[in-house]
Every structure is written in C-alpha cells, then in structure tokens.
C-alpha cells in the first residue's frame, strides 16, 4: 500500500471523515493490503461497540407491486414478466408469528411502492404487530411517501425506516431512474424521516451502471454528513427483464472495501451484510461481517412468494438466508467468531 493510502486510512479511523478527493484516492488506489488494513480497523471499532454480536432482522416482503420504474430493479412497473403478489394482513401477522418463535425481535416490512398500502391499512398492520409483540422493533421499507404519511406510520408504532438514497449524485440518480422520480424528493424523504424521529437507513448499490469513484465518494460524503442509523449497501446484480440486463454486477471486493470505510465513518452504524452480497459469493454474508458489517436480514416471507420478490437475478432465498434456517446461520456466524443475538438490536449511542 502506498504511503498516502496508509495515511488516509489512519486519518479516516481517527477523524471519521475525509474530503471528497481523499475518498476518491482511497477508492482508486485500493489493493489487498489496504482492504485488510481497513477491515482490521473496522472490525476493531465495531467490536468495541457491539462486541461480537450480529443482529438479525426478519424480512417480510409484503408486496412486489410497484408504481416506479427504476431501471435496475426486477420489480419495476414495466416488467410484464414479474408475477405480482401482495400479502394480506393475516399473512403478514403469520410471518411475524413464525419469526417471533424463531427468535426475531425486529420485523422489516419491505415492499414496492404499492398504492394499496394506504396509511390506514399500514397503520392497522403496525398496530396489530405492536400489540402482539410490544418489545419488537418495526422497520418499514416502503419507499417514498409524504411527510404526513411517515408521521402517521411513526405514531402508529413504526420505529425505523429504510430508504436507500441509491446515489448521492443527482446526475447519476437521473441515469438510474425515470424522469418522474427525483433526486431532490428522495433526499427530502430521508431528511423528513430523520426529523420525525425514525432510526433512519440510507444506502446504495455497489457497481451500479454509470457509478464512478467520484459518485462513490459523494455517497461516502453523504453518509458522513447525514449520519444514518443504518446503511444498506450491496452489489448491483443485473436482472434479465430490465434495461441494465447486460451490465456487469458489482464485486464482493469493492462492496467489502466500502463496508469497512462506512464502519469507520459511522462507528456505531447498523450495517447489514446484504442478501445481494450473499448472492454473488457463497460466503458473501461472512465476508461482509468480516469487513465490518453487523446485521443480517434473513427472509421471513412465505416461501410461495419468495421467488417473486426478484429485485435481481438468482436472489438467494433458501439456505442460510431463510429465517427458518436460523440455526445454520448461527453456525456459520459462530464459525467466524460471531454470535447471533436476538434482542431488538438498536443502535448504540456512543
Ligand atoms: N441489484 C442489486 N440491488 C438492487 N436493488 C434493486 N434492484 C437491484 C439490483 N438489480 C436494491 C435497491 C433498493 C433495494 C430494495 O434493493 O438499492 O433500494
């Protein structure tokens, strides 16, 4: 590793901040040695705060119906090959019950932007989950909604909200999304969520089309300034029914490198080792944890719909990423020195 990379890594670990041009340099001049150094520091700081705990979240994919047409996404509106579904209130409760019995204490309701899920309908679901499982955290991942709507859902009991910013570069954002979506609105939503009091998560895909070290540096700067409670990053993986079907997937290597950097920017952030990372590498989940991640989100959706929530090709949904296989996940994590814990796993204040 050259001296400058070494110095930048030291600076990042100490100050939790670099300039845009320094982030670019750190990305463009990376090598195995730099990645090891970053991962070592990231794991150290994470261990100081969370010991060897890995938090689990039960992911319930409540609908793959979406009004948006994001160019990268398999459940985009114009994909006519997508077999659409929507879970009922009862089905969602049944998933949560199964998850609760398996030890999950956070439920993530994720779905496309499906107009069926009005505030009233979602509030009812949140309230019944909260009344059955008062000690559990509820995370929503339901896309862009109005400030009023976010507030209603929060007042109904939702604790956390995941809304990936997708890219912090407006130009890049416009290459990934159709003209009826706006970068400014995405950012407004994130700011609103935080203001209301949600534990808020942002994030982006690694290796998305048109991404450069400049746009990645902007993502890192955004994370540094926004200070999210959670941050979801995973490799872009092409989906055959999207305009980006011929694009290359992101790499495990760059995803892990960025996970380590994000851990050093925000030491106490809740950082998932994502399903996408597990999809492109048989030990992707483990590699993410060893780079500084501390969350995994096994799938609790009914097995009949799992294949249908296909954001990208070959998304894994059985094996250790299925909630039912929690024992196998526990074993895999303990094999690398980590322990799955089953409390709510809130972010620690440091
Ligand atoms: N590859 C990887 N991640 C994707 N997402 C959507 N499509 C893809 C894809 N093709 C991610 C987006 C979205 C999250 C739910 O899934 O970042 O915010």
mmCIF file of C-alpha atoms and ligand atoms in Angstrom:
data_model
loop_
_atom_site.group_PDB
_atom_site.id
_atom_site.type_symbol
_atom_site.label_atom_id
_atom_site.label_comp_id
_atom_site.label_asym_id
_atom_site.label_seq_id
_atom_site.Cartn_x
_atom_site.Cartn_y
_atom_site.Cartn_z
ATOM 1 C CA UNK A 1 0.000 0.000 0.000
ATOM 2 C CA UNK A 2 1.405 3.407 -0.802
ATOM 3 C CA UNK A 3 2.108 5.904 1.986
ATOM 4 C CA UNK A 4 -0.742 8.163 1.058
ATOM 5 C CA UNK A 5 -3.320 5.374 1.251
ATOM 6 C CA UNK A 6 -1.927 4.359 4.644
ATOM 7 C CA UNK A 7 -2.121 7.932 5.921
ATOM 8 C CA UNK A 8 -5.684 8.358 4.641
ATOM 9 C CA UNK A 9 -6.791 5.176 6.378
ATOM 10 C CA UNK A 10 -5.275 6.391 9.667
ATOM 11 C CA UNK A 11 -6.949 9.752 9.219
ATOM 12 C CA UNK A 12 -10.330 8.170 8.475
ATOM 13 C CA UNK A 13 -10.125 5.920 11.548
ATOM 14 C CA UNK A 14 -9.334 8.898 13.744
ATOM 15 C CA UNK A 15 -11.437 11.701 12.296
ATOM 16 C CA UNK A 16 -14.283 9.637 10.717
ATOM 17 C CA UNK A 17 -14.098 12.000 7.789
ATOM 18 C CA UNK A 18 -12.148 12.615 4.593
ATOM 19 C CA UNK A 19 -12.516 15.138 1.790
ATOM 20 C CA UNK A 20 -14.169 14.126 -1.473
ATOM 21 C CA UNK A 21 -10.830 13.942 -3.243
ATOM 22 C CA UNK A 22 -9.392 11.825 -0.431
ATOM 23 C CA UNK A 23 -12.279 9.360 -0.690
ATOM 24 C CA UNK A 24 -11.668 9.178 -4.435
ATOM 25 C CA UNK A 25 -7.967 8.494 -3.843
ATOM 26 C CA UNK A 26 -8.758 5.780 -1.286
ATOM 27 C CA UNK A 27 -11.099 4.074 -3.754
ATOM 28 C CA UNK A 28 -8.880 4.378 -6.822
ATOM 29 C CA UNK A 29 -5.687 3.269 -5.114
ATOM 30 C CA UNK A 30 -7.064 0.320 -3.206
ATOM 31 C CA UNK A 31 -5.326 -3.031 -3.083
ATOM 32 C CA UNK A 32 -5.482 -6.122 -0.925
ATOM 33 C CA UNK A 33 -3.241 -4.683 1.740
ATOM 34 C CA UNK A 34 -5.322 -1.514 2.063
ATOM 35 C CA UNK A 35 -8.504 -3.603 2.241
ATOM 36 C CA UNK A 36 -7.007 -5.716 5.047
ATOM 37 C CA UNK A 37 -5.932 -2.668 6.982
ATOM 38 C CA UNK A 38 -9.357 -1.032 6.638
ATOM 39 C CA UNK A 39 -11.182 -4.234 7.571
ATOM 40 C CA UNK A 40 -8.948 -4.701 10.633
ATOM 41 C CA UNK A 41 -9.693 -1.192 11.893
ATOM 42 C CA UNK A 42 -13.408 -1.529 11.044
ATOM 43 C CA UNK A 43 -13.706 -4.814 12.955
ATOM 44 C CA UNK A 44 -11.830 -3.325 15.932
ATOM 45 C CA UNK A 45 -14.108 -0.324 16.243
ATOM 46 C CA UNK A 46 -17.228 -2.432 15.720
ATOM 47 C CA UNK A 47 -16.067 -4.884 18.408
ATOM 48 C CA UNK A 48 -15.511 -2.034 20.866
ATOM 49 C CA UNK A 49 -19.135 -1.006 20.475
ATOM 50 C CA UNK A 50 -21.005 -4.255 19.754
ATOM 51 C CA UNK A 51 -18.532 -6.971 20.816
ATOM 52 C CA UNK A 52 -19.028 -9.987 18.551
ATOM 53 C CA UNK A 53 -22.777 -9.536 18.189
ATOM 54 C CA UNK A 54 -24.529 -9.904 14.863
ATOM 55 C CA UNK A 55 -28.106 -8.629 14.882
ATOM 56 C CA UNK A 56 -30.851 -10.327 12.918
ATOM 57 C CA UNK A 57 -33.897 -8.791 11.247
ATOM 58 C CA UNK A 58 -36.790 -10.790 9.869
ATOM 59 C CA UNK A 59 -37.523 -9.520 6.383
ATOM 60 C CA UNK A 60 -41.161 -9.747 5.262
ATOM 61 C CA UNK A 61 -41.581 -8.844 1.598
ATOM 62 C CA UNK A 62 -45.185 -7.677 1.694
ATOM 63 C CA UNK A 63 -45.745 -6.755 -1.962
ATOM 64 C CA UNK A 64 -43.864 -6.747 -5.239
ATOM 65 C CA UNK A 65 -46.342 -4.357 -6.848
ATOM 66 C CA UNK A 66 -44.584 -1.078 -7.581
ATOM 67 C CA UNK A 67 -45.589 2.138 -9.277
ATOM 68 C CA UNK A 68 -41.972 3.048 -10.006
ATOM 69 C CA UNK A 69 -39.889 2.097 -12.981
ATOM 70 C CA UNK A 70 -36.317 2.176 -11.636
ATOM 71 C CA UNK A 71 -34.117 0.991 -14.471
ATOM 72 C CA UNK A 72 -32.157 -1.526 -12.380
ATOM 73 C CA UNK A 73 -34.965 -3.207 -10.489
ATOM 74 C CA UNK A 74 -36.645 -6.507 -11.342
ATOM 75 C CA UNK A 75 -39.996 -5.499 -9.835
ATOM 76 C CA UNK A 76 -40.157 -2.258 -11.859
ATOM 77 C CA UNK A 77 -43.610 -1.348 -13.136
ATOM 78 C CA UNK A 78 -42.918 -2.108 -16.770
ATOM 79 C CA UNK A 79 -41.629 -5.636 -16.155
ATOM 80 C CA UNK A 80 -44.508 -7.668 -17.550
ATOM 81 C CA UNK A 81 -42.791 -10.949 -16.661
ATOM 82 C CA UNK A 82 -42.976 -10.251 -12.948
ATOM 83 C CA UNK A 83 -45.625 -12.352 -11.223
ATOM 84 C CA UNK A 84 -47.187 -9.845 -8.842
ATOM 85 C CA UNK A 85 -48.402 -10.577 -5.307
ATOM 86 C CA UNK A 86 -49.429 -8.790 -2.160
ATOM 87 C CA UNK A 87 -49.626 -10.327 1.321
ATOM 88 C CA UNK A 88 -52.787 -9.911 3.386
ATOM 89 C CA UNK A 89 -52.832 -8.517 6.911
ATOM 90 C CA UNK A 90 -53.250 -12.064 8.226
ATOM 91 C CA UNK A 91 -50.353 -13.385 6.162
ATOM 92 C CA UNK A 92 -48.080 -10.627 7.448
ATOM 93 C CA UNK A 93 -49.067 -11.432 11.040
ATOM 94 C CA UNK A 94 -48.448 -15.127 10.408
ATOM 95 C CA UNK A 95 -44.917 -14.349 9.118
ATOM 96 C CA UNK A 96 -44.228 -12.276 12.215
ATOM 97 C CA UNK A 97 -45.517 -15.020 14.494
ATOM 98 C CA UNK A 98 -43.262 -17.555 12.849
ATOM 99 C CA UNK A 99 -40.366 -15.100 13.102
ATOM 100 C CA UNK A 100 -41.053 -14.360 16.742
ATOM 101 C CA UNK A 101 -40.933 -18.048 17.580
ATOM 102 C CA UNK A 102 -37.620 -18.328 15.736
ATOM 103 C CA UNK A 103 -36.216 -15.526 17.909
ATOM 104 C CA UNK A 104 -36.612 -12.454 15.705
ATOM 105 C CA UNK A 105 -37.255 -9.195 17.566
ATOM 106 C CA UNK A 106 -37.197 -6.853 14.579
ATOM 107 C CA UNK A 107 -39.543 -7.178 11.640
ATOM 108 C CA UNK A 108 -38.811 -5.368 8.420
ATOM 109 C CA UNK A 109 -41.833 -4.785 6.193
ATOM 110 C CA UNK A 110 -40.453 -4.233 2.723
ATOM 111 C CA UNK A 111 -42.354 -3.749 -0.496
ATOM 112 C CA UNK A 112 -42.632 -1.926 -3.743
ATOM 113 C CA UNK A 113 -44.470 1.380 -3.793
ATOM 114 C CA UNK A 114 -47.852 -0.311 -3.858
ATOM 115 C CA UNK A 115 -50.795 2.136 -3.660
ATOM 116 C CA UNK A 116 -52.867 -0.496 -1.870
ATOM 117 C CA UNK A 117 -50.877 0.138 1.307
ATOM 118 C CA UNK A 118 -52.551 3.375 2.330
ATOM 119 C CA UNK A 119 -51.703 4.953 5.666
ATOM 120 C CA UNK A 120 -54.826 3.444 7.225
ATOM 121 C CA UNK A 121 -54.012 -0.066 6.066
ATOM 122 C CA UNK A 122 -50.352 0.143 7.093
ATOM 123 C CA UNK A 123 -51.182 1.730 10.452
ATOM 124 C CA UNK A 124 -53.542 -1.157 11.219
ATOM 125 C CA UNK A 125 -50.801 -3.658 10.402
ATOM 126 C CA UNK A 126 -48.230 -1.787 12.500
ATOM 127 C CA UNK A 127 -50.625 -1.504 15.443
ATOM 128 C CA UNK A 128 -51.512 -5.159 15.422
ATOM 129 C CA UNK A 129 -47.837 -6.168 15.185
ATOM 130 C CA UNK A 130 -47.060 -3.832 18.090
ATOM 131 C CA UNK A 131 -49.923 -5.151 20.188
ATOM 132 C CA UNK A 132 -48.847 -8.763 19.674
ATOM 133 C CA UNK A 133 -45.122 -8.049 20.036
ATOM 134 C CA UNK A 134 -44.701 -4.862 22.088
ATOM 135 C CA UNK A 135 -40.995 -5.489 22.623
ATOM 136 C CA UNK A 136 -40.216 -5.886 18.928
ATOM 137 C CA UNK A 137 -38.982 -3.155 16.614
ATOM 138 C CA UNK A 138 -40.799 -2.494 13.370
ATOM 139 C CA UNK A 139 -38.832 -1.306 10.387
ATOM 140 C CA UNK A 140 -40.543 -0.080 7.243
ATOM 141 C CA UNK A 141 -39.001 -0.169 3.796
ATOM 142 C CA UNK A 142 -41.885 1.052 1.667
ATOM 143 C CA UNK A 143 -40.303 3.751 -0.423
ATOM 144 C CA UNK A 144 -41.163 7.398 -0.851
ATOM 145 C CA UNK A 145 -44.282 8.705 0.910
ATOM 146 C CA UNK A 146 -45.451 12.093 2.102
ATOM 147 C CA UNK A 147 -44.169 13.646 5.317
ATOM 148 C CA UNK A 148 -47.681 13.324 6.744
ATOM 149 C CA UNK A 149 -47.743 9.646 5.941
ATOM 150 C CA UNK A 150 -44.333 8.995 7.513
ATOM 151 C CA UNK A 151 -45.554 10.759 10.655
ATOM 152 C CA UNK A 152 -48.761 8.693 10.838
ATOM 153 C CA UNK A 153 -46.821 5.453 10.486
ATOM 154 C CA UNK A 154 -44.383 6.579 13.149
ATOM 155 C CA UNK A 155 -47.202 7.474 15.510
ATOM 156 C CA UNK A 156 -48.742 4.055 14.859
ATOM 157 C CA UNK A 157 -45.554 2.477 16.217
ATOM 158 C CA UNK A 158 -43.012 2.114 13.404
ATOM 159 C CA UNK A 159 -39.511 2.540 14.829
ATOM 160 C CA UNK A 160 -37.190 2.512 11.835
ATOM 161 C CA UNK A 161 -37.308 3.281 8.126
ATOM 162 C CA UNK A 162 -35.005 2.119 5.356
ATOM 163 C CA UNK A 163 -34.863 4.222 2.213
ATOM 164 C CA UNK A 164 -31.696 3.785 0.212
ATOM 165 C CA UNK A 165 -30.622 7.075 -1.330
ATOM 166 C CA UNK A 166 -29.346 4.911 -4.279
ATOM 167 C CA UNK A 167 -26.714 7.511 -5.240
ATOM 168 C CA UNK A 168 -25.810 10.913 -3.811
ATOM 169 C CA UNK A 169 -25.037 12.309 -7.262
ATOM 170 C CA UNK A 170 -28.042 13.944 -8.953
ATOM 171 C CA UNK A 171 -26.754 13.248 -12.445
ATOM 172 C CA UNK A 172 -26.128 9.614 -11.623
ATOM 173 C CA UNK A 173 -29.540 9.359 -9.943
ATOM 174 C CA UNK A 174 -31.171 10.508 -13.163
ATOM 175 C CA UNK A 175 -29.406 7.788 -15.149
ATOM 176 C CA UNK A 176 -30.778 5.094 -12.845
ATOM 177 C CA UNK A 177 -34.341 6.390 -12.584
ATOM 178 C CA UNK A 178 -37.088 7.527 -14.958
ATOM 179 C CA UNK A 179 -37.880 11.256 -15.270
ATOM 180 C CA UNK A 180 -40.891 11.016 -12.951
ATOM 181 C CA UNK A 181 -38.618 10.277 -9.992
ATOM 182 C CA UNK A 182 -36.470 12.950 -8.443
ATOM 183 C CA UNK A 183 -33.229 13.041 -6.530
ATOM 184 C CA UNK A 184 -34.457 16.030 -4.529
ATOM 185 C CA UNK A 185 -37.589 14.211 -3.416
ATOM 186 C CA UNK A 186 -35.600 11.172 -2.307
ATOM 187 C CA UNK A 187 -33.366 13.393 -0.197
ATOM 188 C CA UNK A 188 -36.371 15.275 1.220
ATOM 189 C CA UNK A 189 -37.883 11.960 2.297
ATOM 190 C CA UNK A 190 -34.698 10.944 4.091
ATOM 191 C CA UNK A 191 -34.473 14.266 5.896
ATOM 192 C CA UNK A 192 -38.126 14.074 6.863
ATOM 193 C CA UNK A 193 -37.773 10.542 8.258
ATOM 194 C CA UNK A 194 -34.909 11.622 10.442
ATOM 195 C CA UNK A 195 -36.722 14.745 11.601
ATOM 196 C CA UNK A 196 -39.787 12.730 12.645
ATOM 197 C CA UNK A 197 -37.586 10.557 14.850
ATOM 198 C CA UNK A 198 -37.239 7.312 12.924
ATOM 199 C CA UNK A 199 -33.979 5.428 13.147
ATOM 200 C CA UNK A 200 -33.238 6.048 9.515
ATOM 201 C CA UNK A 201 -31.318 3.999 6.968
ATOM 202 C CA UNK A 202 -29.881 5.073 3.629
ATOM 203 C CA UNK A 203 -27.712 3.117 1.204
ATOM 204 C CA UNK A 204 -26.717 2.371 -2.350
ATOM 205 C CA UNK A 205 -25.753 -0.359 -4.783
ATOM 206 C CA UNK A 206 -22.082 -1.031 -5.432
ATOM 207 C CA UNK A 207 -21.195 -1.224 -9.114
ATOM 208 C CA UNK A 208 -24.452 0.237 -10.386
ATOM 209 C CA UNK A 209 -24.379 1.393 -14.019
ATOM 210 C CA UNK A 210 -22.580 4.743 -14.507
ATOM 211 C CA UNK A 211 -21.144 4.652 -10.980
ATOM 212 C CA UNK A 212 -17.642 6.151 -10.737
ATOM 213 C CA UNK A 213 -15.185 6.720 -7.914
ATOM 214 C CA UNK A 214 -16.487 10.306 -7.901
ATOM 215 C CA UNK A 215 -20.118 9.243 -7.320
ATOM 216 C CA UNK A 216 -18.984 6.709 -4.695
ATOM 217 C CA UNK A 217 -17.021 9.425 -2.917
ATOM 218 C CA UNK A 218 -20.202 11.525 -2.922
ATOM 219 C CA UNK A 219 -22.082 8.584 -1.372
ATOM 220 C CA UNK A 220 -19.470 8.371 1.374
ATOM 221 C CA UNK A 221 -19.594 12.125 1.986
ATOM 222 C CA UNK A 222 -23.384 11.963 2.125
ATOM 223 C CA UNK A 223 -23.212 9.183 4.724
ATOM 224 C CA UNK A 224 -20.694 11.214 6.718
ATOM 225 C CA UNK A 225 -22.962 14.276 6.737
ATOM 226 C CA UNK A 226 -26.346 12.535 7.058
ATOM 227 C CA UNK A 227 -25.210 10.215 9.864
ATOM 228 C CA UNK A 228 -27.716 7.421 9.204
ATOM 229 C CA UNK A 229 -28.587 4.886 11.907
ATOM 230 C CA UNK A 230 -28.485 2.105 9.304
ATOM 231 C CA UNK A 231 -26.816 1.833 5.940
ATOM 232 C CA UNK A 232 -27.606 -0.866 3.367
ATOM 233 C CA UNK A 233 -25.089 -1.470 0.628
ATOM 234 C CA UNK A 234 -24.858 -4.450 -1.672
ATOM 235 C CA UNK A 235 -23.581 -5.213 -5.144
ATOM 236 C CA UNK A 236 -25.711 -4.277 -8.136
ATOM 237 C CA UNK A 237 -26.805 -7.506 -9.848
ATOM 238 C CA UNK A 238 -28.397 -7.296 -13.305
ATOM 239 C CA UNK A 239 -31.952 -8.500 -13.780
ATOM 240 C CA UNK A 240 -32.815 -10.032 -17.139
ATOM 241 C CA UNK A 241 -36.016 -8.037 -17.626
ATOM 242 C CA UNK A 242 -34.520 -4.588 -17.099
ATOM 243 C CA UNK A 243 -32.685 -2.138 -19.366
ATOM 244 C CA UNK A 244 -29.493 -2.925 -17.428
ATOM 245 C CA UNK A 245 -29.633 -6.651 -18.155
ATOM 246 C CA UNK A 246 -26.280 -6.584 -19.970
ATOM 247 C CA UNK A 247 -24.477 -4.562 -17.283
ATOM 248 C CA UNK A 248 -21.855 -6.143 -15.089
ATOM 249 C CA UNK A 249 -22.544 -6.972 -11.450
ATOM 250 C CA UNK A 250 -20.742 -5.184 -8.627
ATOM 251 C CA UNK A 251 -17.957 -7.049 -6.852
ATOM 252 C CA UNK A 252 -17.563 -8.578 -3.420
ATOM 253 C CA UNK A 253 -14.186 -6.904 -3.196
ATOM 254 C CA UNK A 254 -15.407 -3.314 -3.628
ATOM 255 C CA UNK A 255 -18.527 -3.931 -1.508
ATOM 256 C CA UNK A 256 -16.396 -5.161 1.402
ATOM 257 C CA UNK A 257 -13.929 -2.293 0.985
ATOM 258 C CA UNK A 258 -16.801 0.203 1.203
ATOM 259 C CA UNK A 259 -18.375 -1.597 4.177
ATOM 260 C CA UNK A 260 -15.103 -1.091 6.071
ATOM 261 C CA UNK A 261 -14.942 2.585 5.112
ATOM 262 C CA UNK A 262 -18.572 3.153 6.164
ATOM 263 C CA UNK A 263 -17.912 1.469 9.532
ATOM 264 C CA UNK A 264 -15.042 3.894 10.086
ATOM 265 C CA UNK A 265 -17.131 6.918 9.038
ATOM 266 C CA UNK A 266 -20.004 5.935 11.373
ATOM 267 C CA UNK A 267 -18.597 3.625 14.059
ATOM 268 C CA UNK A 268 -21.943 2.679 15.613
ATOM 269 C CA UNK A 269 -23.978 2.378 12.393
ATOM 270 C CA UNK A 270 -26.096 -0.748 11.925
ATOM 271 C CA UNK A 271 -24.601 -2.169 8.773
ATOM 272 C CA UNK A 272 -26.141 -5.204 7.089
ATOM 273 C CA UNK A 273 -24.237 -7.823 5.208
ATOM 274 C CA UNK A 274 -26.856 -7.939 2.478
ATOM 275 C CA UNK A 275 -28.638 -10.696 0.591
ATOM 276 C CA UNK A 276 -27.136 -9.337 -2.638
ATOM 277 C CA UNK A 277 -23.650 -9.902 -1.217
ATOM 278 C CA UNK A 278 -24.678 -13.434 -0.245
ATOM 279 C CA UNK A 279 -25.991 -13.937 -3.770
ATOM 280 C CA UNK A 280 -22.761 -13.170 -5.628
ATOM 281 C CA UNK A 281 -20.496 -15.195 -3.356
ATOM 282 C CA UNK A 282 -21.164 -18.396 -1.366
ATOM 283 C CA UNK A 283 -19.569 -16.783 1.713
ATOM 284 C CA UNK A 284 -20.662 -13.231 0.912
ATOM 285 C CA UNK A 285 -22.501 -12.773 4.206
ATOM 286 C CA UNK A 286 -19.450 -13.857 6.196
ATOM 287 C CA UNK A 287 -17.119 -11.661 4.142
ATOM 288 C CA UNK A 288 -19.365 -8.667 4.808
ATOM 289 C CA UNK A 289 -19.289 -9.292 8.561
ATOM 290 C CA UNK A 290 -15.505 -9.654 8.446
ATOM 291 C CA UNK A 291 -15.306 -6.302 6.656
ATOM 292 C CA UNK A 292 -17.259 -4.539 9.423
ATOM 293 C CA UNK A 293 -20.971 -5.300 8.922
ATOM 294 C CA UNK A 294 -23.032 -6.346 11.969
ATOM 295 C CA UNK A 295 -26.545 -7.142 10.756
ATOM 296 C CA UNK A 296 -28.103 -9.913 8.673
ATOM 297 C CA UNK A 297 -31.657 -9.904 7.413
ATOM 298 C CA UNK A 298 -32.974 -13.428 6.850
ATOM 299 C CA UNK A 299 -36.094 -13.854 4.782
ATOM 300 C CA UNK A 300 -39.384 -14.467 6.608
ATOM 301 C CA UNK A 301 -41.668 -14.117 3.590
ATOM 302 C CA UNK A 302 -43.958 -17.074 2.848
ATOM 303 C CA UNK A 303 -41.983 -19.489 0.657
ATOM 304 C CA UNK A 304 -44.704 -19.313 -2.016
ATOM 305 C CA UNK A 305 -43.882 -15.663 -2.794
ATOM 306 C CA UNK A 306 -40.134 -15.569 -2.187
ATOM 307 C CA UNK A 307 -39.121 -16.246 -5.761
ATOM 308 C CA UNK A 308 -41.426 -13.472 -6.916
ATOM 309 C CA UNK A 309 -39.648 -10.741 -4.977
ATOM 310 C CA UNK A 310 -36.878 -10.816 -7.511
ATOM 311 C CA UNK A 311 -35.085 -7.462 -7.479
ATOM 312 C CA UNK A 312 -32.180 -9.069 -9.340
ATOM 313 C CA UNK A 313 -31.476 -12.453 -10.899
ATOM 314 C CA UNK A 314 -30.844 -15.541 -8.787
ATOM 315 C CA UNK A 315 -31.571 -13.817 -5.495
ATOM 316 C CA UNK A 316 -30.948 -16.365 -2.764
ATOM 317 C CA UNK A 317 -33.963 -17.130 -0.608
ATOM 318 C CA UNK A 318 -33.465 -20.611 0.791
ATOM 319 C CA UNK A 319 -30.384 -21.822 2.671
ATOM 320 C CA UNK A 320 -28.913 -19.711 5.464
ATOM 321 C CA UNK A 321 -30.704 -16.539 4.360
ATOM 322 C CA UNK A 322 -34.069 -18.079 5.067
ATOM 323 C CA UNK A 323 -35.285 -17.279 8.565
ATOM 324 C CA UNK A 324 -36.217 -20.926 9.051
ATOM 325 C CA UNK A 325 -32.535 -21.782 8.669
ATOM 326 C CA UNK A 326 -31.552 -19.617 11.621
ATOM 327 C CA UNK A 327 -29.584 -22.487 13.148
ATOM 328 C CA UNK A 328 -27.431 -22.793 10.075
ATOM 329 C CA UNK A 329 -26.891 -19.015 10.090
ATOM 330 C CA UNK A 330 -25.898 -19.218 13.772
ATOM 331 C CA UNK A 331 -23.374 -21.928 12.936
ATOM 332 C CA UNK A 332 -21.934 -20.004 10.025
ATOM 333 C CA UNK A 333 -21.523 -16.893 12.151
ATOM 334 C CA UNK A 334 -20.016 -18.792 15.058
ATOM 335 C CA UNK A 335 -17.551 -20.422 12.647
ATOM 336 C CA UNK A 336 -16.093 -16.942 12.057
ATOM 337 C CA UNK A 337 -16.259 -15.916 15.727
ATOM 338 C CA UNK A 338 -19.579 -14.068 15.843
ATOM 339 C CA UNK A 339 -22.762 -14.594 17.784
ATOM 340 C CA UNK A 340 -26.303 -14.018 16.563
ATOM 341 C CA UNK A 341 -28.196 -12.074 19.218
ATOM 342 C CA UNK A 342 -31.942 -11.890 19.352
ATOM 343 C CA UNK A 343 -32.746 -8.608 21.068
ATOM 344 C CA UNK A 344 -34.089 -5.601 19.143
ATOM 345 C CA UNK A 345 -30.537 -4.611 18.298
ATOM 346 C CA UNK A 346 -30.919 -0.848 18.476
ATOM 347 C CA UNK A 347 -28.057 1.383 17.521
ATOM 348 C CA UNK A 348 -25.801 2.136 20.480
ATOM 349 C CA UNK A 349 -25.204 5.751 21.384
ATOM 350 C CA UNK A 350 -21.530 6.480 21.691
HETATM 351 N N1 LIG B 1 -29.253 -5.309 -7.830
HETATM 352 C C1 LIG B 1 -28.970 -5.055 -6.540
HETATM 353 N N2 LIG B 1 -29.781 -4.365 -5.722
HETATM 354 C C2 LIG B 1 -30.945 -3.932 -6.224
HETATM 355 N N3 LIG B 1 -31.941 -3.210 -5.679
HETATM 356 C C3 LIG B 1 -32.904 -3.057 -6.602
HETATM 357 N N4 LIG B 1 -32.559 -3.640 -7.749
HETATM 358 C C4 LIG B 1 -31.329 -4.185 -7.556
HETATM 359 C C5 LIG B 1 -30.419 -4.902 -8.381
HETATM 360 N N5 LIG B 1 -30.688 -5.159 -9.650
HETATM 361 C C6 LIG B 1 -31.845 -2.637 -4.337
HETATM 362 C C7 LIG B 1 -32.103 -1.131 -4.367
HETATM 363 C C8 LIG B 1 -33.320 -0.979 -3.483
HETATM 364 C C9 LIG B 1 -33.267 -2.206 -2.604
HETATM 365 C C10 LIG B 1 -34.554 -2.619 -2.008
HETATM 366 O O1 LIG B 1 -32.794 -3.211 -3.492
HETATM 367 O O2 LIG B 1 -30.985 -0.430 -3.832
HETATM 368 O O3 LIG B 1 -33.314 0.201 -2.717
#
